[in-house]
PDB file of C-alpha atoms in Angstrom:
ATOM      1  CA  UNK A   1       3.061 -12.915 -14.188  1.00  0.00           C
ATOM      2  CA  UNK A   2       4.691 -12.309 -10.886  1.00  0.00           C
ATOM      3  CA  UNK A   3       2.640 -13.095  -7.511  1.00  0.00           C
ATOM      4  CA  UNK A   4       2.962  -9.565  -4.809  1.00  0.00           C
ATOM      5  CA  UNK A   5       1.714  -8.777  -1.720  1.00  0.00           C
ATOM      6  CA  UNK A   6       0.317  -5.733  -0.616  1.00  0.00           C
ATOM      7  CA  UNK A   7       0.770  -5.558   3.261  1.00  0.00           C
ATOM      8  CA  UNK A   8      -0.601  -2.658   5.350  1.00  0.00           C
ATOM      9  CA  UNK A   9       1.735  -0.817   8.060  1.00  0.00           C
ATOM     10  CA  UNK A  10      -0.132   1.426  10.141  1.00  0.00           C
ATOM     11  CA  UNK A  11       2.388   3.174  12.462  1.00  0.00           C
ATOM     12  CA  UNK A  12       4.650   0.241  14.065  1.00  0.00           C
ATOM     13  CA  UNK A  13       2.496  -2.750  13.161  1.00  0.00           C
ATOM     14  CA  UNK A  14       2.646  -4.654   9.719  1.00  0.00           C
ATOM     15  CA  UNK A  15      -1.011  -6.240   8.682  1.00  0.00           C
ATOM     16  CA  UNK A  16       0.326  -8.970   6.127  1.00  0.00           C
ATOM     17  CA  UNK A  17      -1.542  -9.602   3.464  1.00  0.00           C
ATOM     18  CA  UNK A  18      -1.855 -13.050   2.968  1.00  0.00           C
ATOM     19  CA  UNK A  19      -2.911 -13.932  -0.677  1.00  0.00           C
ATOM     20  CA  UNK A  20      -0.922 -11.482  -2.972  1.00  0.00           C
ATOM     21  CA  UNK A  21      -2.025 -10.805  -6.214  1.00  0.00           C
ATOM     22  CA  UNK A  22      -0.569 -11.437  -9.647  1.00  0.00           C
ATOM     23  CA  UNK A  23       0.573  -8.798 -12.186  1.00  0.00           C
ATOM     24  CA  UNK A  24       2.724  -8.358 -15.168  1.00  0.00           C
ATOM     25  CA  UNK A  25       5.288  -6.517 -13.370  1.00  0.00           C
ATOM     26  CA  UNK A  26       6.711  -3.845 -11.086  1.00  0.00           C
ATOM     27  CA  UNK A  27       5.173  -1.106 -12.398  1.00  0.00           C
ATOM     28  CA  UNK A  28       1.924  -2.837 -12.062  1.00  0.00           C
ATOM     29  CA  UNK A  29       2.410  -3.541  -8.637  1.00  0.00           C
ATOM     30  CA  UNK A  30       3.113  -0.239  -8.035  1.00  0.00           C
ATOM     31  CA  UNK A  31      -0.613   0.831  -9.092  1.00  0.00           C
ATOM     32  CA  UNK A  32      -2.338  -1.754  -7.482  1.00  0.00           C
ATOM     33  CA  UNK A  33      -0.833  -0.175  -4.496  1.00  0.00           C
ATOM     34  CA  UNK A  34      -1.420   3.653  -4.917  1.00  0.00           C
ATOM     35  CA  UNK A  35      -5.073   2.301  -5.291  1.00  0.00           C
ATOM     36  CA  UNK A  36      -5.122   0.296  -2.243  1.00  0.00           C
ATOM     37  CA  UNK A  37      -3.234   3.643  -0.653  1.00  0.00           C
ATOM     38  CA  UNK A  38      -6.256   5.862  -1.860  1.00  0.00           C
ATOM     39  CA  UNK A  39      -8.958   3.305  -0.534  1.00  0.00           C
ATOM     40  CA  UNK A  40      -7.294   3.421   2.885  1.00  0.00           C
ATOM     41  CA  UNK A  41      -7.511   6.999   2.674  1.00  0.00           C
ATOM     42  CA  UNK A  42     -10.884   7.620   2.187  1.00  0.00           C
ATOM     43  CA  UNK A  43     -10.973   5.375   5.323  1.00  0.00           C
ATOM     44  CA  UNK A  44      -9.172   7.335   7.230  1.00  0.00           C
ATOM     45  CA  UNK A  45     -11.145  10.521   6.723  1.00  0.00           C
ATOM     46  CA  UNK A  46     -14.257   8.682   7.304  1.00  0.00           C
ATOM     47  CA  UNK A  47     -12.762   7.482  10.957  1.00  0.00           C
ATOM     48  CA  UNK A  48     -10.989  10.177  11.680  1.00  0.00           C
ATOM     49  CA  UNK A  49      -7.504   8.301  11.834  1.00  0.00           C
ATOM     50  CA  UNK A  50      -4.368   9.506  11.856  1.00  0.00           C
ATOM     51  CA  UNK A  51      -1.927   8.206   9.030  1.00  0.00           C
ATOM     52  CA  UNK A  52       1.219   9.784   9.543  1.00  0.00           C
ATOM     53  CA  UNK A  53       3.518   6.804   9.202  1.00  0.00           C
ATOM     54  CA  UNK A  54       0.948   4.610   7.069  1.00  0.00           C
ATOM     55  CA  UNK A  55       2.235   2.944   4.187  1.00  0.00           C
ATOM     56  CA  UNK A  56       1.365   0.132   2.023  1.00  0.00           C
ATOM     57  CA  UNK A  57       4.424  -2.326   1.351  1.00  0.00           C
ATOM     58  CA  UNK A  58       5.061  -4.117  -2.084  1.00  0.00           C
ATOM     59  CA  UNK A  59       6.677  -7.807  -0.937  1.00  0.00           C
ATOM     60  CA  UNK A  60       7.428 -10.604  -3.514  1.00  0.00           C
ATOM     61  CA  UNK A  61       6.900 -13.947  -3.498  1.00  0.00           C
ATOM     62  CA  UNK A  62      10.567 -14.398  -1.905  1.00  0.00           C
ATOM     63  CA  UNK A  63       9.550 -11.719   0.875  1.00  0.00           C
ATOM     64  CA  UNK A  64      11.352  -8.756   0.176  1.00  0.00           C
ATOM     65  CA  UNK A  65       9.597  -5.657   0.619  1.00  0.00           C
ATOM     66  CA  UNK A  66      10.029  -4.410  -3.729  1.00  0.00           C
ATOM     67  CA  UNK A  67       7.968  -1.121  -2.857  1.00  0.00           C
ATOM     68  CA  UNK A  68       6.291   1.059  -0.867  1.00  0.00           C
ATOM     69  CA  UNK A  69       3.495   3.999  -1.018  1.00  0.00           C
ATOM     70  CA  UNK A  70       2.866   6.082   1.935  1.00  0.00           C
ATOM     71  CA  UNK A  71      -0.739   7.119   2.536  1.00  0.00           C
ATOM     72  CA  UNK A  72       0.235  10.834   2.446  1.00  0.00           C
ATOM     73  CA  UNK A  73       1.577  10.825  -0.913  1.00  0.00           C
ATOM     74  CA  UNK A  74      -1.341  10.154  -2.472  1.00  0.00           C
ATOM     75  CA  UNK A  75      -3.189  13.130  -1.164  1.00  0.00           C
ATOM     76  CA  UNK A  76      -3.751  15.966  -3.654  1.00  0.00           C
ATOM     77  CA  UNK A  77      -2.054  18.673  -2.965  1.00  0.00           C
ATOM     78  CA  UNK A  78      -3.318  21.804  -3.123  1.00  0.00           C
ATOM     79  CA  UNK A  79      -0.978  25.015  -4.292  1.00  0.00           C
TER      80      UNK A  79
END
């Protein structure tokens, strides 16, 4: 098990998230984080705020940013 972080960028500033979370690997970082992209969605809508350039960022333990998941790719889209 591998120890990530899911920090929040909301335009220019980075809101670090300070405890991380372990999981098996990658992949399961990565789904933790389209989740915690989906929740901050719903948030969004409910106040009305913008989230152009929204993400949240995958880091490791050693601080590199692994991943990412912008807010508006987890919209449905609707064709």
């Amino acid at each position: 098990m591998r120890r990530f972080f899911y920090d929040i960028r909301r335009g220019s500033e980075v809101i670090p998230d300070p405890d991380g979370e372990l999981q098996p690997s990658l992949q399961g970082a990565m789904a933790e984080a389209i989740s915690a992209a989906r929740d901050l969605v719903i948030d969004a809508i409910l106040t009305l705020r913008q989230i152009d350039d929204d993400a949240v960022l995958i880091r490791d333990s050693d601080g590199a940013i692994v991943g990412s998941v912008c807010l508006v790719d987890v919209l449905p889209i609707r064709r």
